[in-house]
Tab-separated table of C-alpha atoms in Angstrom:
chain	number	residue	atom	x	y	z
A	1	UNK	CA	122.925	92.660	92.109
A	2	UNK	CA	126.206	90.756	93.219
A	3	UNK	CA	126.462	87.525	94.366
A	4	UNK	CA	129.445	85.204	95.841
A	5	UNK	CA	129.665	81.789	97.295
A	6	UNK	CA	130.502	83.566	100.664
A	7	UNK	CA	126.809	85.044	100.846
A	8	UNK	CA	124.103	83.697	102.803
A	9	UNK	CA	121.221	85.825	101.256
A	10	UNK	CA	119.434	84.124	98.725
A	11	UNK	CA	115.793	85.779	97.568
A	12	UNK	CA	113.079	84.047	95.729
A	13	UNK	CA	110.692	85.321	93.450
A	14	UNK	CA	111.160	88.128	90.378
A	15	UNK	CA	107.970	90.114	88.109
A	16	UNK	CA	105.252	91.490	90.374
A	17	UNK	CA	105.686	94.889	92.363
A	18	UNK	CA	105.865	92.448	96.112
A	19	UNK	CA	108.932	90.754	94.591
A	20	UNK	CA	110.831	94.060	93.755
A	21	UNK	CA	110.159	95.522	97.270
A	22	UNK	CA	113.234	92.598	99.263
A	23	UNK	CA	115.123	93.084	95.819
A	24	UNK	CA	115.461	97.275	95.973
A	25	UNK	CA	116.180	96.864	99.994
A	26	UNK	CA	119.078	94.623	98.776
A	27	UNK	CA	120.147	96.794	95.929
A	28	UNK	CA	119.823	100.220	98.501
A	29	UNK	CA	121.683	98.324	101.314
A	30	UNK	CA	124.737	97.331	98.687
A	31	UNK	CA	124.180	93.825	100.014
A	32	UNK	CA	125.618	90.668	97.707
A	33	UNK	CA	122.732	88.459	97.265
A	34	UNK	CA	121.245	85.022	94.851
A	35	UNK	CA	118.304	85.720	93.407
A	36	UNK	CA	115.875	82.866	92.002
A	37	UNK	CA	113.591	84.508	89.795
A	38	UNK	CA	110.682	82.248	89.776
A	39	UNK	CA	107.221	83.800	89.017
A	40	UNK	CA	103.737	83.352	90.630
A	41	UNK	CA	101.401	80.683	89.228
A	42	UNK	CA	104.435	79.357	86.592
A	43	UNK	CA	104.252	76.099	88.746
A	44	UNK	CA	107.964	77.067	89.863
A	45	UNK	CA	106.486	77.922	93.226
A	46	UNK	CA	104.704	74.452	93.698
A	47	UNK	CA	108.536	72.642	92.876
A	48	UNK	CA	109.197	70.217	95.816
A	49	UNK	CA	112.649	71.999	95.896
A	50	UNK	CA	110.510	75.410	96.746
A	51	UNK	CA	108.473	73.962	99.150
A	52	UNK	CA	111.155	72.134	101.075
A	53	UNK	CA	112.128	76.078	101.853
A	54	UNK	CA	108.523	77.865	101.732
A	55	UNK	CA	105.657	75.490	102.283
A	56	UNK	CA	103.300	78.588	102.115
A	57	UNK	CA	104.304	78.319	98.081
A	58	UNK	CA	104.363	81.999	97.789
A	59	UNK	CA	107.068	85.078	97.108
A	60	UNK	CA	108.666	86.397	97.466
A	61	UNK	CA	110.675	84.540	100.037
A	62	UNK	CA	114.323	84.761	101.993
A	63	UNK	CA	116.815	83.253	103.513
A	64	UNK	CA	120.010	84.579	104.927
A	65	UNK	CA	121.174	82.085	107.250
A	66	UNK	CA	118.653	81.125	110.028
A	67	UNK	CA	116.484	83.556	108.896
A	68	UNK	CA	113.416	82.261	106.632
A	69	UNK	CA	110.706	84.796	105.890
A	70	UNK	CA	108.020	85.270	103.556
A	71	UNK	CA	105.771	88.390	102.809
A	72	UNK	CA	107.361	91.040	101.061
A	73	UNK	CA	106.853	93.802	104.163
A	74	UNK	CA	109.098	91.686	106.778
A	75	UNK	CA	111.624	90.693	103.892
A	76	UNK	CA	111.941	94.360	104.019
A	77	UNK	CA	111.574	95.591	107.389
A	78	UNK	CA	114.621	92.395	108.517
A	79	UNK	CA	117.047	93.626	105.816
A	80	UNK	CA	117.216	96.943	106.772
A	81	UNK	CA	117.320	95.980	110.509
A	82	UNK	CA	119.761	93.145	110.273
A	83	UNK	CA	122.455	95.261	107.965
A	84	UNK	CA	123.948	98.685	107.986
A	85	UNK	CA	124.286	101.221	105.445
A	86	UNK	CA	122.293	102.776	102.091
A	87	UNK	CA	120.141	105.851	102.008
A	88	UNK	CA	117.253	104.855	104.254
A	89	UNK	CA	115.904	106.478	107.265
A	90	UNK	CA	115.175	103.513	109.828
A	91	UNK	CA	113.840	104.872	113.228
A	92	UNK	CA	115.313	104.038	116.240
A	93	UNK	CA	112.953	105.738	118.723
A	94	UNK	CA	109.154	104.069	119.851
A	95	UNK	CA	107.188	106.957	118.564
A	96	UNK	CA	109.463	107.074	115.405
A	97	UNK	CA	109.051	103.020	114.532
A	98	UNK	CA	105.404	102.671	115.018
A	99	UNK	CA	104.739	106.056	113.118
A	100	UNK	CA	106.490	104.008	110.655
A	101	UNK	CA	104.344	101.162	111.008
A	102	UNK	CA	101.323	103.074	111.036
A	103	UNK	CA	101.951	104.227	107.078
A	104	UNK	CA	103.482	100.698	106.174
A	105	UNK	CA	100.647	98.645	107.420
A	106	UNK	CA	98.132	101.639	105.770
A	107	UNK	CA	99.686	101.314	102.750
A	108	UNK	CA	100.142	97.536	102.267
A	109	UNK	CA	96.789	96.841	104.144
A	110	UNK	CA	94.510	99.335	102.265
A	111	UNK	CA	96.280	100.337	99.258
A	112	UNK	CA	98.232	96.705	97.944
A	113	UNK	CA	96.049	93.959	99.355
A	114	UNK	CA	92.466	95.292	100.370
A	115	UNK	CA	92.676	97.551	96.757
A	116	UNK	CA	94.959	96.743	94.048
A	117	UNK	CA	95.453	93.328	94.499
A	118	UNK	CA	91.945	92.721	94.443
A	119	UNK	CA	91.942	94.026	90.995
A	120	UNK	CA	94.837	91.859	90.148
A	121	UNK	CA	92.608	89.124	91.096
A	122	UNK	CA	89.241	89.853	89.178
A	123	UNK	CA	91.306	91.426	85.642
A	124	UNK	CA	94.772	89.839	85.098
A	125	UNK	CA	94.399	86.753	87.528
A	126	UNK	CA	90.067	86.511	86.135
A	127	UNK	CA	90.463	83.173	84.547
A	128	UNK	CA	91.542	82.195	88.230
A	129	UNK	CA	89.350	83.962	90.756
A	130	UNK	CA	86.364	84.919	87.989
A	131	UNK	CA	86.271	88.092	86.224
A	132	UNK	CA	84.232	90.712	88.197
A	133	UNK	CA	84.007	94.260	86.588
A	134	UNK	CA	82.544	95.529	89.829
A	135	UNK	CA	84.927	94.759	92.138
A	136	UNK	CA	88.073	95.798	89.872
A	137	UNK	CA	86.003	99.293	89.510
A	138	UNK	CA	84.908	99.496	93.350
A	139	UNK	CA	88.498	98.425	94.463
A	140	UNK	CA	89.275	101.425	92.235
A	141	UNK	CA	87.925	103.620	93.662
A	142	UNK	CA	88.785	102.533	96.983
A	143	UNK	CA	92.548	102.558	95.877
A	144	UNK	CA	91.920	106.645	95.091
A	145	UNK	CA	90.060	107.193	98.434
A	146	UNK	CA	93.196	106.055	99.934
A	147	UNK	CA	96.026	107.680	97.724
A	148	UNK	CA	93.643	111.423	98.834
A	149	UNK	CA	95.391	110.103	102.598
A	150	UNK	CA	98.611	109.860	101.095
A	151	UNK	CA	98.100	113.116	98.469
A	152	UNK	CA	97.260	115.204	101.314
A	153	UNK	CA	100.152	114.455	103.481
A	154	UNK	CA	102.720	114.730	100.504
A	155	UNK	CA	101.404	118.151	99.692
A	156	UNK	CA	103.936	119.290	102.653
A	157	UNK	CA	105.780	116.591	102.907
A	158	UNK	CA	109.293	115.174	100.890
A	159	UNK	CA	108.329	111.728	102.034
A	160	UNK	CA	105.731	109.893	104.789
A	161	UNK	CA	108.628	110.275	107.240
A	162	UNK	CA	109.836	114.061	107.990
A	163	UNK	CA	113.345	112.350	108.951
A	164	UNK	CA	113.792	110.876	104.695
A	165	UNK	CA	113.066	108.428	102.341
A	166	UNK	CA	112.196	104.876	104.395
A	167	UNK	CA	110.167	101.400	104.004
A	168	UNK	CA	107.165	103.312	103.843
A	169	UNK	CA	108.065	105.260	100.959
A	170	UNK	CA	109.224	102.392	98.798
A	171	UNK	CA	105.761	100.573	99.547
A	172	UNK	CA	104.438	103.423	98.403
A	173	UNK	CA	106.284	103.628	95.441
A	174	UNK	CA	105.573	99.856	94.339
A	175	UNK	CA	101.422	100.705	94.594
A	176	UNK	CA	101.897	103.894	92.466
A	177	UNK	CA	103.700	102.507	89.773
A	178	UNK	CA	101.137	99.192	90.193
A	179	UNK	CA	98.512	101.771	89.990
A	180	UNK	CA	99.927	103.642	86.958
A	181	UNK	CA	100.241	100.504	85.626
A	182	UNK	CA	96.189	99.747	86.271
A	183	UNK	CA	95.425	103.866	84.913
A	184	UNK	CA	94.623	105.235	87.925
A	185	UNK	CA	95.249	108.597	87.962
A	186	UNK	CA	97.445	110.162	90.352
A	187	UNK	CA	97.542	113.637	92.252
A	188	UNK	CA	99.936	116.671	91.444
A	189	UNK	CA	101.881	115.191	94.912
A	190	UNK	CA	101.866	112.011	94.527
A	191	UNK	CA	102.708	112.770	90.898
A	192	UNK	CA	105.928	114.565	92.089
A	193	UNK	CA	106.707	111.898	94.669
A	194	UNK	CA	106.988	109.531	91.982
A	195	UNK	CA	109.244	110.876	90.063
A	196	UNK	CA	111.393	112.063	92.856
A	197	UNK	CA	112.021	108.375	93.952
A	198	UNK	CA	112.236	106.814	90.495
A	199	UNK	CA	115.715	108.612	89.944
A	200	UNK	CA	116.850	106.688	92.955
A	201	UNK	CA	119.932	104.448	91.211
A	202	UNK	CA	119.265	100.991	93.430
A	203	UNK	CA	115.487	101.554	92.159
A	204	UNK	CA	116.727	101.552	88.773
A	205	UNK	CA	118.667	98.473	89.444
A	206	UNK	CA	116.206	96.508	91.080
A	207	UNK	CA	113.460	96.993	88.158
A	208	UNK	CA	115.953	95.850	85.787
A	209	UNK	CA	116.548	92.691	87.739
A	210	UNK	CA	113.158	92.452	88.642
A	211	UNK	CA	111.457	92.652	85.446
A	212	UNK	CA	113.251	89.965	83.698
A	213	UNK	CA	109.998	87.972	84.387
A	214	UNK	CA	106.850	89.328	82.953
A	215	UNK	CA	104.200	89.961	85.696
């Protein structure tokens, strides 16, 4: 991460796997950017200074000039199209983008928030939203349903895209190592996925910046 009066980019949030996803596009893209490493439910998101920016009180959260965006998907999905460069396959073409879309909306829709978030909820987050061992198990299980999808397709497959490693495939990458984290097991492919992208240098970076605040 670099940073210089000169830069308008300036990214909120640090310590869950939504929060690394803006700060790896940054890293990937070679962009010079502030980072404000505040952490969910630490009160720092409920600061009158935060709000002024973000009245939604969550991250992470952006602003590079006009542009003011939360959710961690279009944080993404702007940086790569509003700046050139890094190793990441961006379609151009209709077909291309919404093939795209299809596996970034199946990922972050089914796998993140409709699966592993939900057990974020009822097991680390329980003394907020109650502790419910059946829902952290059925969300599970729902989690593996939807990783077979994925499994299947990376049996043949480098990445979700034939054209290279895109947004998709670092979405991807932040639920597998969430749901390593959570000891889910994970398929021969997805296995091999995994440790194909973790030896990607601006992932490296980004966990390291990322991680200085304990999810």
């Amino acid at each position: 991460m670099s940073s210089s009066e000169s830069s308008p980019i300036n990214i909120w949030g640090a310590g869950t796997a939504r929060t690394l996803r803006p700060i790896w596009v940054a890293e990937e893209l070679g962009l010079e950017y502030e980072l404000m490493p505040i952490a969910p439910r630490s009160g720092e998101t409920k600061t009158a200074q935060f709000t002024d920016v973000n009245r939604k009180q969550k991250i992470p959260f952006l602003v590079d000039g006009a542009a003011k965006l939360s959710e961690s998907v279009a944080i993404c999905r702007y940086l790569l199209d509003a700046y050139q460069g890094g190793d990441i396959f961006r379609p151009v073409d209709l077909i291309g983008r919404a093939k795209q879309d299809e596996w970034c909306c199946y990922v972050y829709g089914e796998i993140d928030e409709s699966g592993l978030y939900v057990m974020r909820r009822h097991r680390d987050l329980a003394q907020i939203y109650g502790d419910a061992p059946e829902a952290v198990s059925s969300s599970a299980d729902y989690v593996r349903r939807h990783f077979d999808v994925v499994s299947a397709h990376l049996q043949d497959n480098e990445y979700l895209m034939p054209e290279g490693f895109s947004l998709a495939d670092l979405l991807l990458m932040t639920c597998l190592d969430w749901a390593h984290a959570y000891g889910i097991e994970l398929s021969p492919s997805l296995l091999a996925f995994r440790e194909n992208v973790s030896h990607r240098p601006a992932l490296k970076r980004a966990k390291k910046i990322n991680y200085t605040v304990e999810i």
